[in-house]
Each structure stands twice: as structure tokens, then as C-alpha cells.
PDB file of C-alpha atoms in Angstrom:
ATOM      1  CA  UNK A   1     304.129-139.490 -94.542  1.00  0.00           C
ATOM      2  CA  UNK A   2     303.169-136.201 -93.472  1.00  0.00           C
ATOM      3  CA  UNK A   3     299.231-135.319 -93.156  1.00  0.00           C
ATOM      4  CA  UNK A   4     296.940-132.612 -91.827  1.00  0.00           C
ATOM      5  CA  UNK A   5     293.378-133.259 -90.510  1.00  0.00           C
ATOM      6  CA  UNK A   6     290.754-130.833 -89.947  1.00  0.00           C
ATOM      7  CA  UNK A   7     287.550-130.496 -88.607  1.00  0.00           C
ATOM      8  CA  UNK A   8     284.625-131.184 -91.388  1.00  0.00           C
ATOM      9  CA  UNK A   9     282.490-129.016 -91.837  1.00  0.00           C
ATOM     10  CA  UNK A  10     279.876-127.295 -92.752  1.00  0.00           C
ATOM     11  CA  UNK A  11     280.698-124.779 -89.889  1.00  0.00           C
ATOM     12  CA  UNK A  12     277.488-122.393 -89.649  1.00  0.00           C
ATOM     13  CA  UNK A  13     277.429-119.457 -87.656  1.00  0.00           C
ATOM     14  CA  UNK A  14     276.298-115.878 -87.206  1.00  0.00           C
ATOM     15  CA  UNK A  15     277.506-112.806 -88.009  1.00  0.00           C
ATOM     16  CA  UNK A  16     279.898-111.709 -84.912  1.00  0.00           C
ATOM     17  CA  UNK A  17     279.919-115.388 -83.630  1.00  0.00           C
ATOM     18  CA  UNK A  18     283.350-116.420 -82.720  1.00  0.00           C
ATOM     19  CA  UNK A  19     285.289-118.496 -85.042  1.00  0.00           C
ATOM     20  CA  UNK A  20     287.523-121.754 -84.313  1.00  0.00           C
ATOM     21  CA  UNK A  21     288.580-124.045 -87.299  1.00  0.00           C
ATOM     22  CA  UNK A  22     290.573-126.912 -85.817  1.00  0.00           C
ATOM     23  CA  UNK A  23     293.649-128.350 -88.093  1.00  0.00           C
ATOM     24  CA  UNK A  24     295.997-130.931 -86.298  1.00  0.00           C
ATOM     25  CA  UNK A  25     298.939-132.262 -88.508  1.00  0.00           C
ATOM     26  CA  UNK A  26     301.180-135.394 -88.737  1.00  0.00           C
ATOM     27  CA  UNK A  27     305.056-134.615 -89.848  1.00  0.00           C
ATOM     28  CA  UNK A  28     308.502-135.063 -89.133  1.00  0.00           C
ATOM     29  CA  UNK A  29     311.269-131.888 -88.361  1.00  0.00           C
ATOM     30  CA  UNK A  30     309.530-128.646 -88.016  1.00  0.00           C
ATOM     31  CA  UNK A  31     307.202-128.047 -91.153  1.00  0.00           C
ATOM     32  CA  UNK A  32     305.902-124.797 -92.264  1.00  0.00           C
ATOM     33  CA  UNK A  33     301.956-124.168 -91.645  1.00  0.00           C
ATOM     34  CA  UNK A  34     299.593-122.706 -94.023  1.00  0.00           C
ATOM     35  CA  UNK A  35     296.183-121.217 -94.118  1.00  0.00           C
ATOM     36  CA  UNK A  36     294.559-120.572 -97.624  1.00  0.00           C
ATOM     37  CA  UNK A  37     290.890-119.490 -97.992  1.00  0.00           C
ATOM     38  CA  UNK A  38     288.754-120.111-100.969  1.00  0.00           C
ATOM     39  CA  UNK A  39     285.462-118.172-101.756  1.00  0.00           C
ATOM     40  CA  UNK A  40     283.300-119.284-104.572  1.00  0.00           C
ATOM     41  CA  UNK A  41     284.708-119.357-108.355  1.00  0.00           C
ATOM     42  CA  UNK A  42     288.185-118.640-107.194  1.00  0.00           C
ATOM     43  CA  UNK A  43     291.258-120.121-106.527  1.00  0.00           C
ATOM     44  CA  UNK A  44     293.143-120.882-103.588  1.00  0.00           C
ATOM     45  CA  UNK A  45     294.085-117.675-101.819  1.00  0.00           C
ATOM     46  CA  UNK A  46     296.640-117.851 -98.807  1.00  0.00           C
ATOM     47  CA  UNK A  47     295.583-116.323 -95.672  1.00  0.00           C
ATOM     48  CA  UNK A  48     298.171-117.083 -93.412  1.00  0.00           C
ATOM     49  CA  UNK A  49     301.140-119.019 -92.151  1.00  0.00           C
ATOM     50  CA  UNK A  50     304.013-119.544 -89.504  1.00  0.00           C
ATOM     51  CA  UNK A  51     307.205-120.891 -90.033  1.00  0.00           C
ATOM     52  CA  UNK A  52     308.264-121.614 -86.682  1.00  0.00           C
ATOM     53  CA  UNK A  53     307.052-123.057 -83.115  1.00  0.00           C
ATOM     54  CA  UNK A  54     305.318-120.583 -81.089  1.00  0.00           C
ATOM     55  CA  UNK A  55     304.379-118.580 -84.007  1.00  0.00           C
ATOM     56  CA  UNK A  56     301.392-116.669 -84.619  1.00  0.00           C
ATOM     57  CA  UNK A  57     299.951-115.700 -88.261  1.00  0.00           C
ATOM     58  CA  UNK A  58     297.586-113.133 -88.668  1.00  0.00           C
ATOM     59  CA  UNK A  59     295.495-111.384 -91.125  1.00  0.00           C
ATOM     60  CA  UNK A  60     292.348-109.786 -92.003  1.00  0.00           C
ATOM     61  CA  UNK A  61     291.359-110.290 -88.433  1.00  0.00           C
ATOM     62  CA  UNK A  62     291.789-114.516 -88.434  1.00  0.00           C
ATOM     63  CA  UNK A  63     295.193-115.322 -86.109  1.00  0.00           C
ATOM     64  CA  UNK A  64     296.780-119.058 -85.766  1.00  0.00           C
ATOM     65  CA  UNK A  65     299.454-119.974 -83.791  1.00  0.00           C
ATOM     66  CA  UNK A  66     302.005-122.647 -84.199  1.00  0.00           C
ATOM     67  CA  UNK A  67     301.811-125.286 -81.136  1.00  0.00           C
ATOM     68  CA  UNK A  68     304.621-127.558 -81.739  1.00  0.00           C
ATOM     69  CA  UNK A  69     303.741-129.544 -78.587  1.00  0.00           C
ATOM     70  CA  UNK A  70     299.567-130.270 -79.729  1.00  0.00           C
ATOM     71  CA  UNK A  71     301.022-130.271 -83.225  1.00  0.00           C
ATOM     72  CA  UNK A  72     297.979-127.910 -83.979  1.00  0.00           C
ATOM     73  CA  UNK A  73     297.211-124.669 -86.271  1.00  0.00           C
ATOM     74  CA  UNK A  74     293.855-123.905 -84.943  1.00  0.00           C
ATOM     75  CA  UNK A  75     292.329-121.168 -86.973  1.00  0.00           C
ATOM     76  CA  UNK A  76     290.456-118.141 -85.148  1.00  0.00           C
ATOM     77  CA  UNK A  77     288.143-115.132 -85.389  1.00  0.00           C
ATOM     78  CA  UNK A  78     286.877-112.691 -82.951  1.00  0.00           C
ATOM     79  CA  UNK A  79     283.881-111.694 -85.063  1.00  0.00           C
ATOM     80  CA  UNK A  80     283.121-112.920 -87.888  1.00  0.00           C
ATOM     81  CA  UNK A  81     281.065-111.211 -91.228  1.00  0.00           C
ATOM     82  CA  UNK A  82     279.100-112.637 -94.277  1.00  0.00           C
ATOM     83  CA  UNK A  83     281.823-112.157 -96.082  1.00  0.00           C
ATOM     84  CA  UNK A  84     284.001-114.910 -94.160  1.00  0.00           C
ATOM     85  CA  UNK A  85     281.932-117.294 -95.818  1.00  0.00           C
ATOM     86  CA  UNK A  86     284.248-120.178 -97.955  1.00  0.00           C
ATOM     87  CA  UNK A  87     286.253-123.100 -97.761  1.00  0.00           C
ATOM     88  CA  UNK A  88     289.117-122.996 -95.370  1.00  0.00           C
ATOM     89  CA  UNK A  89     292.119-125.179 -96.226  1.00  0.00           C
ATOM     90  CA  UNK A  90     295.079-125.786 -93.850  1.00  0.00           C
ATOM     91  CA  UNK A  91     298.192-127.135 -95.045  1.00  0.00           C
ATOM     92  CA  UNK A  92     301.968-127.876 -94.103  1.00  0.00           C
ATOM     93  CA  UNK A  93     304.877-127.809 -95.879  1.00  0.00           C
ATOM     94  CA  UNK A  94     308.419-129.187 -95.670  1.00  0.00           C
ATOM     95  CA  UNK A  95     311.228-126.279 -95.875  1.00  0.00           C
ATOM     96  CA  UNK A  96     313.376-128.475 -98.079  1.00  0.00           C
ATOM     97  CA  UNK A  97     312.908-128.931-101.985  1.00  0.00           C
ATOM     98  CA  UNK A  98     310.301-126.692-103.790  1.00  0.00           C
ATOM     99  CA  UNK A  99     307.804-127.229-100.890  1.00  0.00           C
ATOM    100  CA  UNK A 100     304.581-129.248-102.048  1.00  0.00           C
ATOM    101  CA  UNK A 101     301.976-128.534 -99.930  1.00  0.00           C
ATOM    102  CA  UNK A 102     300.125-131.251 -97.587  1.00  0.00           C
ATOM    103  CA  UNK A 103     296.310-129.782 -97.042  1.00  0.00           C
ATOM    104  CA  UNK A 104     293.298-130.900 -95.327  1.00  0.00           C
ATOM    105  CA  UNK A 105     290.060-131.683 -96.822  1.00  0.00           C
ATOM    106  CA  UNK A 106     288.920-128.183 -96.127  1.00  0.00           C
ATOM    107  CA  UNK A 107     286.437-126.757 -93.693  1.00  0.00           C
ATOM    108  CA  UNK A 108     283.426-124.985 -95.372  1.00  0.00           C
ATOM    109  CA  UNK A 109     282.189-121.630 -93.061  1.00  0.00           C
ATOM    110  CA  UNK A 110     278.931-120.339 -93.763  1.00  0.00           C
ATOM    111  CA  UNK A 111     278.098-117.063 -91.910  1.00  0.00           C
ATOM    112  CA  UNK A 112     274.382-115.571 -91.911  1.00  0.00           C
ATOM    113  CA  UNK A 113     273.238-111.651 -90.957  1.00  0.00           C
TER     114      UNK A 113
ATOM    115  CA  UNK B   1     297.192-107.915-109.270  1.00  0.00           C
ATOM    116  CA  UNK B   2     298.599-110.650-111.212  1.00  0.00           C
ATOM    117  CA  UNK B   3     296.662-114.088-110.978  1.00  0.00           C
ATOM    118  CA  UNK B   4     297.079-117.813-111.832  1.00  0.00           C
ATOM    119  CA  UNK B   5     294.354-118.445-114.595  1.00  0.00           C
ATOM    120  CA  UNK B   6     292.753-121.696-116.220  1.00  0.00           C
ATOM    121  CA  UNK B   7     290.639-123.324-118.588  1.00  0.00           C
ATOM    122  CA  UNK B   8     288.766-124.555-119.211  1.00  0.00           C
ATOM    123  CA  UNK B   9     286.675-123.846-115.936  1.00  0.00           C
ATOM    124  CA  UNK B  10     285.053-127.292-116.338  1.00  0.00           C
ATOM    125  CA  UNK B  11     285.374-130.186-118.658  1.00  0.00           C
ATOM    126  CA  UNK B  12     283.478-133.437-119.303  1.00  0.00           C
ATOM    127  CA  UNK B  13     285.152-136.264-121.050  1.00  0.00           C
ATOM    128  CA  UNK B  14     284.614-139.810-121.818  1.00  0.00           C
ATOM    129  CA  UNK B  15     287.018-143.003-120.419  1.00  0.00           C
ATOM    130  CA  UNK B  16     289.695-143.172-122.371  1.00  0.00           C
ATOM    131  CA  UNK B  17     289.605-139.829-124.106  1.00  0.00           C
ATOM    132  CA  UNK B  18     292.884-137.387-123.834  1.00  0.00           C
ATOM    133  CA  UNK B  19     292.553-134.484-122.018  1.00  0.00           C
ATOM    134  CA  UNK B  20     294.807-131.366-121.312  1.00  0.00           C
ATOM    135  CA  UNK B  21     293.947-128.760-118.839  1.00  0.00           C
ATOM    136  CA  UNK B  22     295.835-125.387-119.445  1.00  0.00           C
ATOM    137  CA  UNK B  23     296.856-122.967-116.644  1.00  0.00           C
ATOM    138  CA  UNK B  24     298.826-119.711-117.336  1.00  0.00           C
ATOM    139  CA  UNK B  25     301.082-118.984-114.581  1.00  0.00           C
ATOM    140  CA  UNK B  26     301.823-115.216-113.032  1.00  0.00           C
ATOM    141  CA  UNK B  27     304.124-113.959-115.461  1.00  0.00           C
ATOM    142  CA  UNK B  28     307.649-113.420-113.193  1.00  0.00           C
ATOM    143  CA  UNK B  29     307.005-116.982-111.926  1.00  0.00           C
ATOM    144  CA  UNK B  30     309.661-119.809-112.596  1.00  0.00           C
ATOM    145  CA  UNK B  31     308.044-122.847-110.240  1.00  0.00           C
ATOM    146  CA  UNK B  32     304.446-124.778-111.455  1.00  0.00           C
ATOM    147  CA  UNK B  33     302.675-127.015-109.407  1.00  0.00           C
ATOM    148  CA  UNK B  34     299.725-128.994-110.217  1.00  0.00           C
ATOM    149  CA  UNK B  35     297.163-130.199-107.777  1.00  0.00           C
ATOM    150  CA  UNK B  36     294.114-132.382-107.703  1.00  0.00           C
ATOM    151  CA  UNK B  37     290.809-132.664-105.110  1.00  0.00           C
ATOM    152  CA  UNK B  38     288.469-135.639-105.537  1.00  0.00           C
ATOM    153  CA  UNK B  39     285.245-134.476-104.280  1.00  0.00           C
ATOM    154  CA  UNK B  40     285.121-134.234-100.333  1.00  0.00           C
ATOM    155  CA  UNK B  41     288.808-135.565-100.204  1.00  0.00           C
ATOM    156  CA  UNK B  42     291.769-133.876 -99.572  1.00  0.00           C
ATOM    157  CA  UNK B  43     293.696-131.530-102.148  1.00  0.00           C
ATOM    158  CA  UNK B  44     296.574-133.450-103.204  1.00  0.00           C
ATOM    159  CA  UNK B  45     299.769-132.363-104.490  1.00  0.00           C
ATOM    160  CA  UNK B  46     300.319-133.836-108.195  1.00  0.00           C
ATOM    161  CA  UNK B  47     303.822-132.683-109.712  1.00  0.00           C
ATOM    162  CA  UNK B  48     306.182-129.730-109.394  1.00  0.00           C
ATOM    163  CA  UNK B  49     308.080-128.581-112.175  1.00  0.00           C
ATOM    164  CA  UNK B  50     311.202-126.022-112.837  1.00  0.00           C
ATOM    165  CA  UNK B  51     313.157-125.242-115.521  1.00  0.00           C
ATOM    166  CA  UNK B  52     311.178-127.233-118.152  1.00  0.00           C
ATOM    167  CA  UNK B  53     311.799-130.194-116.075  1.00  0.00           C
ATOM    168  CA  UNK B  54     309.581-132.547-113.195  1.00  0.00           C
ATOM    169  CA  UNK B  55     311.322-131.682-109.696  1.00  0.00           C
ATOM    170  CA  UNK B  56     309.038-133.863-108.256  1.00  0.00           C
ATOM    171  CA  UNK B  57     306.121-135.855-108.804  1.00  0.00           C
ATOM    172  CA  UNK B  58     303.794-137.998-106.594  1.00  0.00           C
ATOM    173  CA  UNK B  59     302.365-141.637-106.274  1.00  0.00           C
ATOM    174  CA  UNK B  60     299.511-140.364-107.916  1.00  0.00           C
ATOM    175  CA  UNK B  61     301.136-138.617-111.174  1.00  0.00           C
ATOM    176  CA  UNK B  62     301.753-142.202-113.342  1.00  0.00           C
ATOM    177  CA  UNK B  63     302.687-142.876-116.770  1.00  0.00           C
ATOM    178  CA  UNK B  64     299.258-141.568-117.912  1.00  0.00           C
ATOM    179  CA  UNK B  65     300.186-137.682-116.378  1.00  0.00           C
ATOM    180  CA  UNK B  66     302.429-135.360-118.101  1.00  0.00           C
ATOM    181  CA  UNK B  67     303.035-131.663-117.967  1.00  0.00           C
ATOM    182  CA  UNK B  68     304.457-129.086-120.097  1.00  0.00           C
ATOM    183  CA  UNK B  69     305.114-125.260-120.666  1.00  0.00           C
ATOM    184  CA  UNK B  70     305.090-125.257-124.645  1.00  0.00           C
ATOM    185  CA  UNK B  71     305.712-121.625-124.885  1.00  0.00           C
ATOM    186  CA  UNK B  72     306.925-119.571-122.154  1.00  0.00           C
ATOM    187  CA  UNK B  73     303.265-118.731-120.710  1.00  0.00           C
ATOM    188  CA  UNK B  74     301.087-121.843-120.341  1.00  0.00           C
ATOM    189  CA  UNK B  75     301.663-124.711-118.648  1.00  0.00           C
ATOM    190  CA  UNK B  76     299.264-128.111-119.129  1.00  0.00           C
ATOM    191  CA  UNK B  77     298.667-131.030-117.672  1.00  0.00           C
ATOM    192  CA  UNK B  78     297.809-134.078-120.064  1.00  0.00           C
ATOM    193  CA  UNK B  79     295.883-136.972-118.857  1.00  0.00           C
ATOM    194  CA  UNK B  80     296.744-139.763-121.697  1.00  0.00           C
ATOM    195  CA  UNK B  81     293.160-142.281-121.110  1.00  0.00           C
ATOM    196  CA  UNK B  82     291.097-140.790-118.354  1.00  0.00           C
ATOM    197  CA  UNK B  83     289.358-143.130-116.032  1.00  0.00           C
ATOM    198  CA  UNK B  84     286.412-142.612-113.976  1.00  0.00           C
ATOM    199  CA  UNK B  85     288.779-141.760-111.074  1.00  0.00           C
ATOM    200  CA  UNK B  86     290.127-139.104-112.887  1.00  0.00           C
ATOM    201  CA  UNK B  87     287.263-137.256-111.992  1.00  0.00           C
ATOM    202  CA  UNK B  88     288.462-134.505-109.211  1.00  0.00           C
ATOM    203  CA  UNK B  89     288.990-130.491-109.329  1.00  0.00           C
ATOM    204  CA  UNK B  90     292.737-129.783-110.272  1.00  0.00           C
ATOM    205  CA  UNK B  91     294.538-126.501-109.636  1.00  0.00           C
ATOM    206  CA  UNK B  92     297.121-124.889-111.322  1.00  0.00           C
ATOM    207  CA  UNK B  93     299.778-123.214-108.662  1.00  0.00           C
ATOM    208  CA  UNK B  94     303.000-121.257-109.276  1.00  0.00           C
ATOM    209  CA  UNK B  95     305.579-119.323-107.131  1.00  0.00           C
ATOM    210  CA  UNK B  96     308.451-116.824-107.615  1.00  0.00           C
ATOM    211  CA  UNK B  97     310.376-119.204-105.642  1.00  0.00           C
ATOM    212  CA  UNK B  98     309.279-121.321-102.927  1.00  0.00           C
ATOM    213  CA  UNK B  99     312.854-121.892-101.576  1.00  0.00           C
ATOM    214  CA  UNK B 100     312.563-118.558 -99.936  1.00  0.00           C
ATOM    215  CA  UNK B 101     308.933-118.743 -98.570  1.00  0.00           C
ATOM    216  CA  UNK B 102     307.435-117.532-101.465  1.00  0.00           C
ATOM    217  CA  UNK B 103     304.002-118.479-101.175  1.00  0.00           C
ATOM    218  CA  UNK B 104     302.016-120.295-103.920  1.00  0.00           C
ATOM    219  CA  UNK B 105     299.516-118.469-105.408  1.00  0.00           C
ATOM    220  CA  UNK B 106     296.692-121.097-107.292  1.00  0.00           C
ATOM    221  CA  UNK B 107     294.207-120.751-110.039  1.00  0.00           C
ATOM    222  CA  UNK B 108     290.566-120.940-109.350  1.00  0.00           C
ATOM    223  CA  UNK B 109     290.487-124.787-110.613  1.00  0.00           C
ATOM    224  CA  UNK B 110     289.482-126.678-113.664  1.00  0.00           C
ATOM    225  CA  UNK B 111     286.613-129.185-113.033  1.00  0.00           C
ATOM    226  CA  UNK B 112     287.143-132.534-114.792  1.00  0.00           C
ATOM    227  CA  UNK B 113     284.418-135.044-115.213  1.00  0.00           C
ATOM    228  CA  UNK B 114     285.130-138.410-116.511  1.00  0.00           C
ATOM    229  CA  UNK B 115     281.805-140.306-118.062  1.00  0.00           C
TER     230      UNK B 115
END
């Protein structure tokens, strides 16, 4: 069946460091990707996706792009802040039914000053 | 902005007690998903359900699972006689309609720990 690894973590940097989170994922057809973030006491938030090969998601500064042929959704950030600091989830999706999600085990980030 | 809520935020139960975990959806929502992580394992999907039905269900959601939406606003998840393996963080999610990319938007978890 379809699964998604990703790198464990904790991944500990500093503030302005360069972030990569790496996510491969197993599936047949094309799936959708997902990014969801969660900071402490809340719930699952999502951050980003692409539906498509070749795409690129992007928001609050954190881009991934869809690489059919590495079957990879490598999460990025140029600079990173305190603030960045929480579990990082990726996850696929079929497009058919109501779309369960497949995730990863979650990356932790933890970004000092 | 609207959010997925639950509660309780954590609960502690003995083996073989009944336990329901309550999520209230975002209000203009018609799809409910339920979602479990075991500690340091992956965040697996449970059931999906849609007009006061199961659409689907996984491996994991036996004869000792059921959901429900009693009244229009909550929707729970009973586990019949919890075991030890029970133990895990589940999530409430819902969606306008995921059938047209609507994303899933999750509650921040309930906590279950099975003694």
C-alpha cells in the first residue's frame, strides 16, 4: 500500500540556518502531497501541498516541490525563526474517494536564537 | 477562524473500560475523519465518515471502534474494551469536501492512555 517516510528527527538548528526536511513516498498513479505543521497544544495545521508532478507548494516562506521521478516532497527554508519550531508531518493522498491521508512519523524542528 | 475542537485533551482508562472521545467538527463541514498516532509511529488514518454513514474504514478500525454524530455537532469515536495498545494520540479531522481538494483541517488531539 501506499507509504511516506521521512527523516527522524529531532532536527536542531539556528535561527537563519537553512532548512531541509526530507519526505520520500511509496504509491501508485499520481497522489496528492501534503505538508501539515504542528506546534505545541494544537492540532494538525496544513502548510502546504501539490497536486501534480513538477509542482511547487509554498507558504510562509517553506517551498516543496513535487519530483515524480525521486518520488520526493523535500521540505525547505531559506531562514528559519524560533517560531518554526514543531512537528512537521508529510503526507499523500489518493485523488479518488474522500482522500485519507498517508503521513510520516513526523520530523520534530527545534530552532534556537 | 473556525477550528476542529476535542475533549477531552487527555484521558486515562483502564483495560477493558469504554471510552468515547468527542470532537466537534467546523460547523459548514459534511466529511469526519478520525486518526490515531502511537507514540513515535506514524499517524494513521482510522475511519471516514459522510452522511451519518462509514465511507471507509481501515485494518485498524475493528469491531471494538465505532463512530457517531448524535446530534448535528459532535462526532465520537467509541472504543468498546480498550487494550493496552489502544494507547496512541487520536485526532479528530473534517473537510468541506475533500473531493474538490478541500483540505482537512484536524483538532489538536485527544491523548488516550490505557492502564
Amino acid at each position: 500500500g501506499d507509504s511516506v517516510t521521512q527523516m527522524e528527527g529531532p532536527v536542531t538548528l539556528s535561527e537563519e540556518a537553512f532548512l531541509t526536511i526530507n519526505c520520500t513516498y511509496t504509491a501508485t498513479g499520481y497522489p496528492s502531497l501534503f505538508w501539515y505543521v504542528q506546534y505545541p497544544g494544537e492540532g494538525l495545521q496544513l502548510l502546504l501541498k501539490a497536486t501534480k508532478a513538477d509542482d511547487k507548494g509554498s507558504n510562509k516562506g517553506f517551498e516543496a516541490t513535487y519530483r515524480k521521478e525521486t518520488t520526493s516532497f523535500h521540505l525547505e527554508k531559506g531562514s528559519v525563526q524560533v517560531s518554526d519550531s514543531a512537528v512537521y508531518f508529510c503526507a499523500l493522498s489518493q485523488n479518488t474517494g474522500f482522500q485519507k491521508l498517508v503521513f510520516g512519523t513526523g520530523t520534530r524542528l527545534l530552532v534556537s536564537p | 477562524e473556525p477550528e476542529v475542537t476535542q475533549t477531552p485533551s487527555h484521558q486515562v482508562t483502564q483495560m477493558g473500560q469504554e471510552v468515547i472521545l468527542r470532537c466537534v467538527p467546523i460547523s459548514n463541514h459534511l466529511y469526519f475523519y478520525w486518526y490515531r498516532q502511537i507514540l513515535g509511529q506514524k499517524v494513521e488514518f482510522l475511519v471516514s465518515f459522510y452522511n451519518n454513514e462509514i465511507s471507509e474504514k481501515s485494518e485498524i478500525f475493528d469491531d471494538q471502534f465505532s463512530v457517531e454524530r448524535p446530534d448535528g455537532s459532535n462526532f465520537t469515536l467509541k472504543i468498546r474494551s480498550t487494550k493496552l495498545e489502544d494507547s496512541a494520540m487520536y485526532f479528530c479531522a473534517s473537510s468541506v469536501d475533500p473531493r474538490s481538494s478541500y483540505e482537512q483541517y484536524f483538532g489538536p488531539g485527544t491523548r488516550l492512555t490505557v492502564t
